[in-house]
Amino acid sequence: QVQLVESGGGLVQAGDSLRLSCAASGRTFSSYTMAWFRQVPGMGRAFVAATSRRGGSTIYADSVKDRFTISRDSTKNAVYLQMNSLKLDDTAKYYCAADMTYWGTSPNEYDYWGQGTQVTVSS
C-alpha cells in the first residue's frame, strides 16, 4: 500500500505559476505509476499528467501540455506538478494518484489517492 499527501495548492492569478507536491509513504515508491488528476464540483476526475515508475515516460492531457510538467524524485518519495501560465480553467481540486500495474489516463484504474489540494486561479 501507499499513502499520498498533496500540498502546494492555493489562490493565484492567471498567468502565475504554482508547484504541487505529493508525498508518498512506503518503500516501493518506484514501483508505482504516479499521476495527477483534477476535479471541479459536479464533474468527474479529469486526467492531468502521469509519470512512469522510473520517470522515463510521461503523458499529459492536451489542455495542459506545454504548460504543466510532472516529475518524480525517488530519493524523496515525491511527485510534483509544475504548473505554468495558469488559466481560469485550471481551477480545480488536484489529486495525486498511484497504481502499481496501470499506465494510462483512466481514474478508475488507479488504486491509491490522496485527499487533494485546491488550486484557484483568479483573473
mmCIF file of N, CA, C and O in Angstrom, residues 15-100:
data_model
loop_
_atom_site.group_PDB
_atom_site.id
_atom_site.type_symbol
_atom_site.label_atom_id
_atom_site.label_comp_id
_atom_site.label_asym_id
_atom_site.label_seq_id
_atom_site.Cartn_x
_atom_site.Cartn_y
_atom_site.Cartn_z
ATOM 1 N N GLY A 15 -1.909 33.406 -15.306
ATOM 2 C CA GLY A 15 -0.559 33.658 -15.772
ATOM 3 C C GLY A 15 0.524 33.289 -14.779
ATOM 4 O O GLY A 15 1.702 33.171 -15.153
ATOM 5 N N ASP A 16 0.138 33.102 -13.532
ATOM 6 C CA ASP A 16 1.102 32.734 -12.496
ATOM 7 C C ASP A 16 1.497 31.266 -12.609
ATOM 8 O O ASP A 16 0.913 30.486 -13.372
ATOM 9 N N SER A 17 2.471 30.899 -11.779
ATOM 10 C CA SER A 17 2.929 29.515 -11.684
ATOM 11 C C SER A 17 2.694 28.984 -10.282
ATOM 12 O O SER A 17 2.610 29.751 -9.319
ATOM 13 N N LEU A 18 2.606 27.668 -10.195
ATOM 14 C CA LEU A 18 2.394 27.003 -8.910
ATOM 15 C C LEU A 18 2.977 25.606 -9.025
ATOM 16 O O LEU A 18 2.905 24.992 -10.103
ATOM 17 N N ARG A 19 3.545 25.109 -7.939
ATOM 18 C CA ARG A 19 4.052 23.735 -7.943
ATOM 19 C C ARG A 19 3.343 22.929 -6.867
ATOM 20 O O ARG A 19 3.396 23.285 -5.693
ATOM 21 N N LEU A 20 2.721 21.864 -7.291
ATOM 22 C CA LEU A 20 2.092 20.933 -6.371
ATOM 23 C C LEU A 20 3.061 19.813 -6.033
ATOM 24 O O LEU A 20 3.848 19.390 -6.880
ATOM 25 N N SER A 21 2.966 19.342 -4.799
ATOM 26 C CA SER A 21 3.780 18.222 -4.355
ATOM 27 C C SER A 21 2.884 17.118 -3.845
ATOM 28 O O SER A 21 1.802 17.374 -3.313
ATOM 29 N N CYS A 22 3.367 15.904 -3.988
ATOM 30 C CA CYS A 22 2.666 14.737 -3.464
ATOM 31 C C CYS A 22 3.696 13.854 -2.782
ATOM 32 O O CYS A 22 4.603 13.330 -3.436
ATOM 33 N N ALA A 23 3.554 13.713 -1.480
ATOM 34 C CA ALA A 23 4.463 12.871 -0.713
ATOM 35 C C ALA A 23 3.857 11.485 -0.564
ATOM 36 O O ALA A 23 2.686 11.345 -0.174
ATOM 37 N N ALA A 24 4.646 10.475 -0.871
ATOM 38 C CA ALA A 24 4.179 9.100 -0.818
ATOM 39 C C ALA A 24 4.890 8.341 0.294
ATOM 40 O O ALA A 24 6.098 8.477 0.476
ATOM 41 N N SER A 25 4.114 7.563 1.024
ATOM 42 C CA SER A 25 4.707 6.728 2.061
ATOM 43 C C SER A 25 5.137 5.408 1.440
ATOM 44 O O SER A 25 4.786 5.085 0.306
ATOM 45 N N GLY A 26 5.864 4.618 2.210
ATOM 46 C CA GLY A 26 6.216 3.295 1.726
ATOM 47 C C GLY A 26 7.582 3.241 1.102
ATOM 48 O O GLY A 26 8.160 4.257 0.716
ATOM 49 N N ARG A 27 8.090 2.008 0.971
ATOM 50 C CA ARG A 27 9.441 1.810 0.475
ATOM 51 C C ARG A 27 9.489 1.367 -0.985
ATOM 52 O O ARG A 27 10.546 1.071 -1.495
ATOM 53 N N THR A 28 8.324 1.320 -1.627
ATOM 54 C CA THR A 28 8.284 0.832 -3.005
ATOM 55 C C THR A 28 7.783 1.902 -3.956
ATOM 56 O O THR A 28 7.088 1.612 -4.920
ATOM 57 N N PHE A 29 8.140 3.133 -3.692
ATOM 58 C CA PHE A 29 7.660 4.260 -4.486
ATOM 59 C C PHE A 29 7.943 4.064 -5.966
ATOM 60 O O PHE A 29 7.117 4.373 -6.822
ATOM 61 N N SER A 30 9.103 3.548 -6.288
ATOM 62 C CA SER A 30 9.486 3.391 -7.689
ATOM 63 C C SER A 30 8.678 2.306 -8.393
ATOM 64 O O SER A 30 8.811 2.124 -9.595
ATOM 65 N N SER A 31 7.865 1.582 -7.667
ATOM 66 C CA SER A 31 7.028 0.537 -8.262
ATOM 67 C C SER A 31 5.702 1.080 -8.783
ATOM 68 O O SER A 31 4.939 0.331 -9.384
ATOM 69 N N TYR A 32 5.423 2.347 -8.535
ATOM 70 C CA TYR A 32 4.124 2.920 -8.851
ATOM 71 C C TYR A 32 4.173 3.905 -9.999
ATOM 72 O O TYR A 32 5.036 4.796 -10.028
ATOM 73 N N THR A 33 3.230 3.754 -10.905
ATOM 74 C CA THR A 33 2.903 4.855 -11.793
ATOM 75 C C THR A 33 2.274 5.944 -10.938
ATOM 76 O O THR A 33 1.425 5.666 -10.088
ATOM 77 N N MET A 34 2.681 7.186 -11.159
ATOM 78 C CA MET A 34 2.142 8.307 -10.398
ATOM 79 C C MET A 34 1.442 9.261 -11.357
ATOM 80 O O MET A 34 1.933 9.505 -12.471
ATOM 81 N N ALA A 35 0.333 9.804 -10.904
ATOM 82 C CA ALA A 35 -0.450 10.665 -11.786
ATOM 83 C C ALA A 35 -1.101 11.794 -11.007
ATOM 84 O O ALA A 35 -1.262 11.726 -9.788
ATOM 85 N N TRP A 36 -1.480 12.802 -11.755
ATOM 86 C CA TRP A 36 -2.275 13.902 -11.208
ATOM 87 C C TRP A 36 -3.599 13.959 -11.971
ATOM 88 O O TRP A 36 -3.632 13.838 -13.209
ATOM 89 N N PHE A 37 -4.654 14.147 -11.205
ATOM 90 C CA PHE A 37 -5.987 14.373 -11.753
ATOM 91 C C PHE A 37 -6.526 15.650 -11.136
ATOM 92 O O PHE A 37 -6.005 16.141 -10.140
ATOM 93 N N ARG A 38 -7.585 16.160 -11.721
ATOM 94 C CA ARG A 38 -8.247 17.319 -11.126
ATOM 95 C C ARG A 38 -9.750 17.170 -11.262
ATOM 96 O O ARG A 38 -10.248 16.456 -12.145
ATOM 97 N N GLN A 39 -10.429 17.863 -10.379
ATOM 98 C CA GLN A 39 -11.887 17.737 -10.341
ATOM 99 C C GLN A 39 -12.510 19.063 -9.955
ATOM 100 O O GLN A 39 -12.050 19.728 -9.028
ATOM 101 N N VAL A 40 -13.554 19.418 -10.676
ATOM 102 C CA VAL A 40 -14.362 20.588 -10.315
ATOM 103 C C VAL A 40 -15.707 20.070 -9.825
ATOM 104 O O VAL A 40 -16.122 18.955 -10.180
ATOM 105 N N PRO A 41 -16.401 20.836 -9.009
ATOM 106 C CA PRO A 41 -17.678 20.366 -8.450
ATOM 107 C C PRO A 41 -18.655 19.943 -9.541
ATOM 108 O O PRO A 41 -18.825 20.631 -10.545
ATOM 109 N N GLY A 42 -19.263 18.786 -9.337
ATOM 110 C CA GLY A 42 -20.263 18.295 -10.274
ATOM 111 C C GLY A 42 -19.704 17.521 -11.449
ATOM 112 O O GLY A 42 -20.461 17.025 -12.281
ATOM 113 N N MET A 43 -18.381 17.411 -11.509
ATOM 114 C CA MET A 43 -17.748 16.693 -12.617
ATOM 115 C C MET A 43 -16.893 15.559 -12.075
ATOM 116 O O MET A 43 -16.529 15.540 -10.900
ATOM 117 N N GLY A 44 -16.566 14.614 -12.950
ATOM 118 C CA GLY A 44 -15.670 13.534 -12.566
ATOM 119 C C GLY A 44 -14.224 13.992 -12.563
ATOM 120 O O GLY A 44 -13.905 15.113 -12.949
ATOM 121 N N ARG A 45 -13.367 13.120 -12.112
ATOM 122 C CA ARG A 45 -11.947 13.442 -12.069
ATOM 123 C C ARG A 45 -11.358 13.361 -13.472
ATOM 124 O O ARG A 45 -11.539 12.365 -14.173
ATOM 125 N N ALA A 46 -10.646 14.412 -13.837
ATOM 126 C CA ALA A 46 -10.060 14.511 -15.175
ATOM 127 C C ALA A 46 -8.555 14.306 -15.103
ATOM 128 O O ALA A 46 -7.884 14.879 -14.231
ATOM 129 N N PHE A 47 -8.049 13.544 -16.033
ATOM 130 C CA PHE A 47 -6.617 13.280 -16.083
ATOM 131 C C PHE A 47 -5.846 14.550 -16.399
ATOM 132 O O PHE A 47 -6.258 15.348 -17.254
ATOM 133 N N VAL A 48 -4.706 14.723 -15.719
ATOM 134 C CA VAL A 48 -3.837 15.868 -15.983
ATOM 135 C C VAL A 48 -2.494 15.384 -16.534
ATOM 136 O O VAL A 48 -2.072 15.787 -17.615
ATOM 137 N N ALA A 49 -1.816 14.522 -15.773
ATOM 138 C CA ALA A 49 -0.492 14.067 -16.189
ATOM 139 C C ALA A 49 -0.131 12.807 -15.437
ATOM 140 O O ALA A 49 -0.663 12.539 -14.357
ATOM 141 N N ALA A 50 0.784 12.023 -16.016
ATOM 142 C CA ALA A 50 1.262 10.815 -15.358
ATOM 143 C C ALA A 50 2.734 10.615 -15.680
ATOM 144 O O ALA A 50 3.220 11.038 -16.736
ATOM 145 N N THR A 51 3.410 9.952 -14.745
ATOM 146 C CA THR A 51 4.812 9.604 -14.954
ATOM 147 C C THR A 51 5.006 8.136 -14.647
ATOM 148 O O THR A 51 4.417 7.603 -13.707
ATOM 149 N N SER A 52 5.807 7.491 -15.439
ATOM 150 C CA SER A 52 6.012 6.058 -15.271
ATOM 151 C C SER A 52 6.873 5.775 -14.043
ATOM 152 O O SER A 52 7.403 6.674 -13.403
ATOM 153 N N ARG A 53 7.022 4.494 -13.741
ATOM 154 C CA ARG A 53 7.631 4.073 -12.473
ATOM 155 C C ARG A 53 8.997 4.686 -12.233
ATOM 156 O O ARG A 53 9.310 5.082 -11.123
ATOM 157 N N ARG A 54 9.803 4.775 -13.236
ATOM 158 C CA ARG A 54 11.131 5.368 -13.049
ATOM 159 C C ARG A 54 11.238 6.749 -13.691
ATOM 160 O O ARG A 54 12.325 7.302 -13.793
ATOM 161 N N GLY A 55 10.099 7.265 -14.125
ATOM 162 C CA GLY A 55 10.074 8.618 -14.664
ATOM 163 C C GLY A 55 10.508 8.733 -16.106
ATOM 164 O O GLY A 55 10.632 9.841 -16.629
ATOM 165 N N GLY A 56 10.694 7.599 -16.759
ATOM 166 C CA GLY A 56 11.181 7.655 -18.131
ATOM 167 C C GLY A 56 10.144 8.081 -19.146
ATOM 168 O O GLY A 56 10.492 8.542 -20.240
ATOM 169 N N SER A 57 8.890 7.917 -18.779
ATOM 170 C CA SER A 57 7.807 8.288 -19.696
ATOM 171 C C SER A 57 6.809 9.180 -18.975
ATOM 172 O O SER A 57 6.569 9.013 -17.780
ATOM 173 N N THR A 58 6.251 10.101 -19.716
ATOM 174 C CA THR A 58 5.211 10.978 -19.179
ATOM 175 C C THR A 58 4.115 11.140 -20.226
ATOM 176 O O THR A 58 4.364 11.023 -21.427
ATOM 177 N N ILE A 59 2.912 11.391 -19.751
ATOM 178 C CA ILE A 59 1.795 11.720 -20.625
ATOM 179 C C ILE A 59 1.041 12.887 -20.018
ATOM 180 O O ILE A 59 1.016 13.041 -18.784
ATOM 181 N N TYR A 60 0.442 13.685 -20.881
ATOM 182 C CA TYR A 60 -0.257 14.884 -20.445
ATOM 183 C C TYR A 60 -1.596 15.002 -21.155
ATOM 184 O O TYR A 60 -1.748 14.591 -22.306
ATOM 185 N N ALA A 61 -2.535 15.591 -20.461
ATOM 186 C CA ALA A 61 -3.774 15.985 -21.112
ATOM 187 C C ALA A 61 -3.461 17.110 -22.098
ATOM 188 O O ALA A 61 -2.576 17.939 -21.837
ATOM 189 N N ASP A 62 -4.181 17.148 -23.188
ATOM 190 C CA ASP A 62 -3.928 18.183 -24.196
ATOM 191 C C ASP A 62 -4.068 19.585 -23.611
ATOM 192 O O ASP A 62 -3.360 20.506 -24.018
ATOM 193 N N SER A 63 -4.966 19.740 -22.660
ATOM 194 C CA SER A 63 -5.251 21.060 -22.106
ATOM 195 C C SER A 63 -4.103 21.633 -21.282
ATOM 196 O O SER A 63 -4.068 22.835 -21.025
ATOM 197 N N VAL A 64 -3.177 20.777 -20.860
ATOM 198 C CA VAL A 64 -2.075 21.253 -20.014
ATOM 199 C C VAL A 64 -0.719 21.073 -20.671
ATOM 200 O O VAL A 64 0.302 21.523 -20.125
ATOM 201 N N LYS A 65 -0.699 20.403 -21.803
ATOM 202 C CA LYS A 65 0.566 20.156 -22.481
ATOM 203 C C LYS A 65 1.273 21.476 -22.757
ATOM 204 O O LYS A 65 0.644 22.463 -23.131
ATOM 205 N N ASP A 66 2.568 21.487 -22.552
ATOM 206 C CA ASP A 66 3.419 22.670 -22.759
ATOM 207 C C ASP A 66 3.293 23.707 -21.658
ATOM 208 O O ASP A 66 3.992 24.726 -21.679
ATOM 209 N N ARG A 67 2.392 23.475 -20.704
ATOM 210 C CA ARG A 67 2.286 24.384 -19.545
ATOM 211 C C ARG A 67 2.622 23.699 -18.233
ATOM 212 O O ARG A 67 3.173 24.324 -17.330
ATOM 213 N N PHE A 68 2.255 22.432 -18.125
ATOM 214 C CA PHE A 68 2.472 21.682 -16.889
ATOM 215 C C PHE A 68 3.590 20.652 -17.102
ATOM 216 O O PHE A 68 3.743 20.098 -18.195
ATOM 217 N N THR A 69 4.317 20.379 -16.025
ATOM 218 C CA THR A 69 5.362 19.356 -16.071
ATOM 219 C C THR A 69 5.259 18.477 -14.837
ATOM 220 O O THR A 69 5.254 18.982 -13.707
ATOM 221 N N ILE A 70 5.182 17.172 -15.061
ATOM 222 C CA ILE A 70 5.179 16.224 -13.958
ATOM 223 C C ILE A 70 6.576 15.662 -13.801
ATOM 224 O O ILE A 70 7.279 15.419 -14.790
ATOM 225 N N SER A 71 6.981 15.486 -12.550
ATOM 226 C CA SER A 71 8.289 14.899 -12.279
ATOM 227 C C SER A 71 8.216 14.122 -10.976
ATOM 228 O O SER A 71 7.284 14.306 -10.189
ATOM 229 N N ARG A 72 9.184 13.262 -10.771
ATOM 230 C CA ARG A 72 9.211 12.485 -9.541
ATOM 231 C C ARG A 72 10.632 12.431 -9.016
ATOM 232 O O ARG A 72 11.595 12.470 -9.783
ATOM 233 N N ASP A 73 10.742 12.334 -7.711
ATOM 234 C CA ASP A 73 12.033 12.241 -7.040
ATOM 235 C C ASP A 73 11.984 11.027 -6.137
ATOM 236 O O ASP A 73 11.368 11.060 -5.073
ATOM 237 N N SER A 74 12.634 9.959 -6.562
ATOM 238 C CA SER A 74 12.592 8.716 -5.794
ATOM 239 C C SER A 74 13.360 8.811 -4.491
ATOM 240 O O SER A 74 13.101 8.054 -3.560
ATOM 241 N N THR A 75 14.277 9.743 -4.382
ATOM 242 C CA THR A 75 15.018 9.899 -3.126
ATOM 243 C C THR A 75 14.143 10.534 -2.048
ATOM 244 O O THR A 75 14.412 10.383 -0.856
ATOM 245 N N LYS A 76 13.100 11.224 -2.489
ATOM 246 C CA LYS A 76 12.190 11.865 -1.540
ATOM 247 C C LYS A 76 10.808 11.238 -1.543
ATOM 248 O O LYS A 76 9.906 11.709 -0.843
ATOM 249 N N ASN A 77 10.619 10.202 -2.348
ATOM 250 C CA ASN A 77 9.296 9.588 -2.479
ATOM 251 C C ASN A 77 8.237 10.644 -2.780
ATOM 252 O O ASN A 77 7.197 10.725 -2.105
ATOM 253 N N ALA A 78 8.512 11.452 -3.773
ATOM 254 C CA ALA A 78 7.614 12.557 -4.075
ATOM 255 C C ALA A 78 7.402 12.704 -5.577
ATOM 256 O O ALA A 78 8.283 12.362 -6.379
ATOM 257 N N VAL A 79 6.253 13.202 -5.911
ATOM 258 C CA VAL A 79 5.948 13.553 -7.296
ATOM 259 C C VAL A 79 5.459 14.996 -7.299
ATOM 260 O O VAL A 79 4.819 15.445 -6.343
ATOM 261 N N TYR A 80 5.794 15.693 -8.357
ATOM 262 C CA TYR A 80 5.496 17.113 -8.427
ATOM 263 C C TYR A 80 4.717 17.437 -9.703
ATOM 264 O O TYR A 80 4.813 16.727 -10.702
ATOM 265 N N LEU A 81 3.992 18.532 -9.635
ATOM 266 C CA LEU A 81 3.332 19.059 -10.826
ATOM 267 C C LEU A 81 3.637 20.552 -10.893
ATOM 268 O O LEU A 81 3.116 21.332 -10.101
ATOM 269 N N GLN A 82 4.520 20.908 -11.794
ATOM 270 C CA GLN A 82 4.840 22.308 -12.027
ATOM 271 C C GLN A 82 3.830 22.865 -13.018
ATOM 272 O O GLN A 82 3.715 22.366 -14.138
ATOM 273 N N MET A 83 3.114 23.888 -12.592
ATOM 274 C CA MET A 83 2.050 24.462 -13.418
ATOM 275 C C MET A 83 2.425 25.898 -13.766
ATOM 276 O O MET A 83 2.551 26.740 -12.870
ATOM 277 N N ASN A 84 2.595 26.157 -15.023
ATOM 278 C CA ASN A 84 2.939 27.497 -15.510
ATOM 279 C C ASN A 84 1.794 28.060 -16.343
ATOM 280 O O ASN A 84 0.932 27.314 -16.827
ATOM 281 N N SER A 85 1.809 29.356 -16.498
ATOM 282 C CA SER A 85 0.796 30.043 -17.325
ATOM 283 C C SER A 85 -0.611 29.590 -16.955
ATOM 284 O O SER A 85 -1.401 29.209 -17.826
ATOM 285 N N LEU A 86 -0.903 29.641 -15.694
ATOM 286 C CA LEU A 86 -2.197 29.139 -15.217
ATOM 287 C C LEU A 86 -3.351 29.937 -15.794
ATOM 288 O O LEU A 86 -3.281 31.157 -15.966
ATOM 289 N N LYS A 87 -4.423 29.226 -16.092
ATOM 290 C CA LYS A 87 -5.631 29.810 -16.656
ATOM 291 C C LYS A 87 -6.795 29.632 -15.688
ATOM 292 O O LYS A 87 -6.752 28.784 -14.798
ATOM 293 N N LEU A 88 -7.851 30.412 -15.913
ATOM 294 C CA LEU A 88 -9.038 30.289 -15.065
ATOM 295 C C LEU A 88 -9.565 28.851 -15.084
ATOM 296 O O LEU A 88 -10.028 28.338 -14.052
ATOM 297 N N ASP A 89 -9.488 28.202 -16.248
ATOM 298 C CA ASP A 89 -9.994 26.836 -16.382
ATOM 299 C C ASP A 89 -9.178 25.798 -15.621
ATOM 300 O O ASP A 89 -9.597 24.645 -15.520
ATOM 301 N N ASP A 90 -8.026 26.200 -15.106
ATOM 302 C CA ASP A 90 -7.232 25.266 -14.311
ATOM 303 C C ASP A 90 -7.722 25.188 -12.870
ATOM 304 O O ASP A 90 -7.221 24.362 -12.091
ATOM 305 N N THR A 91 -8.669 26.036 -12.508
ATOM 306 C CA THR A 91 -9.226 25.997 -11.161
ATOM 307 C C THR A 91 -9.887 24.655 -10.915
ATOM 308 O O THR A 91 -10.763 24.229 -11.668
ATOM 309 N N ALA A 92 -9.443 23.963 -9.873
ATOM 310 C CA ALA A 92 -9.959 22.629 -9.556
ATOM 311 C C ALA A 92 -9.280 22.136 -8.288
ATOM 312 O O ALA A 92 -8.319 22.741 -7.806
ATOM 313 N N LYS A 93 -9.778 21.020 -7.800
ATOM 314 C CA LYS A 93 -9.077 20.315 -6.736
ATOM 315 C C LYS A 93 -8.185 19.285 -7.425
ATOM 316 O O LYS A 93 -8.658 18.517 -8.279
ATOM 317 N N TYR A 94 -6.922 19.284 -7.083
ATOM 318 C CA TYR A 94 -5.945 18.419 -7.719
ATOM 319 C C TYR A 94 -5.626 17.238 -6.812
ATOM 320 O O TYR A 94 -5.340 17.420 -5.625
ATOM 321 N N TYR A 95 -5.659 16.067 -7.414
ATOM 322 C CA TYR A 95 -5.423 14.829 -6.691
ATOM 323 C C TYR A 95 -4.206 14.103 -7.245
ATOM 324 O O TYR A 95 -4.006 14.033 -8.466
ATOM 325 N N CYS A 96 -3.448 13.540 -6.333
ATOM 326 C CA CYS A 96 -2.348 12.658 -6.686
ATOM 327 C C CYS A 96 -2.869 11.215 -6.636
ATOM 328 O O CYS A 96 -3.669 10.876 -5.755
ATOM 329 N N ALA A 97 -2.436 10.410 -7.572
ATOM 330 C CA ALA A 97 -2.883 9.018 -7.631
ATOM 331 C C ALA A 97 -1.701 8.103 -7.941
ATOM 332 O O ALA A 97 -0.726 8.528 -8.571
ATOM 333 N N ALA A 98 -1.831 6.855 -7.531
ATOM 334 C CA ALA A 98 -0.764 5.879 -7.754
ATOM 335 C C ALA A 98 -1.353 4.523 -8.083
ATOM 336 O O ALA A 98 -2.442 4.161 -7.612
ATOM 337 N N ASP A 99 -0.634 3.802 -8.896
ATOM 338 C CA ASP A 99 -1.029 2.427 -9.190
ATOM 339 C C ASP A 99 0.204 1.607 -9.549
ATOM 340 O O ASP A 99 1.108 2.109 -10.218
ATOM 341 N N MET A 100 0.178 0.355 -9.135
ATOM 342 C CA MET A 100 1.350 -0.486 -9.336
ATOM 343 C C MET A 100 1.370 -1.171 -10.702
ATOM 344 O O MET A 100 2.426 -1.548 -11.196
#
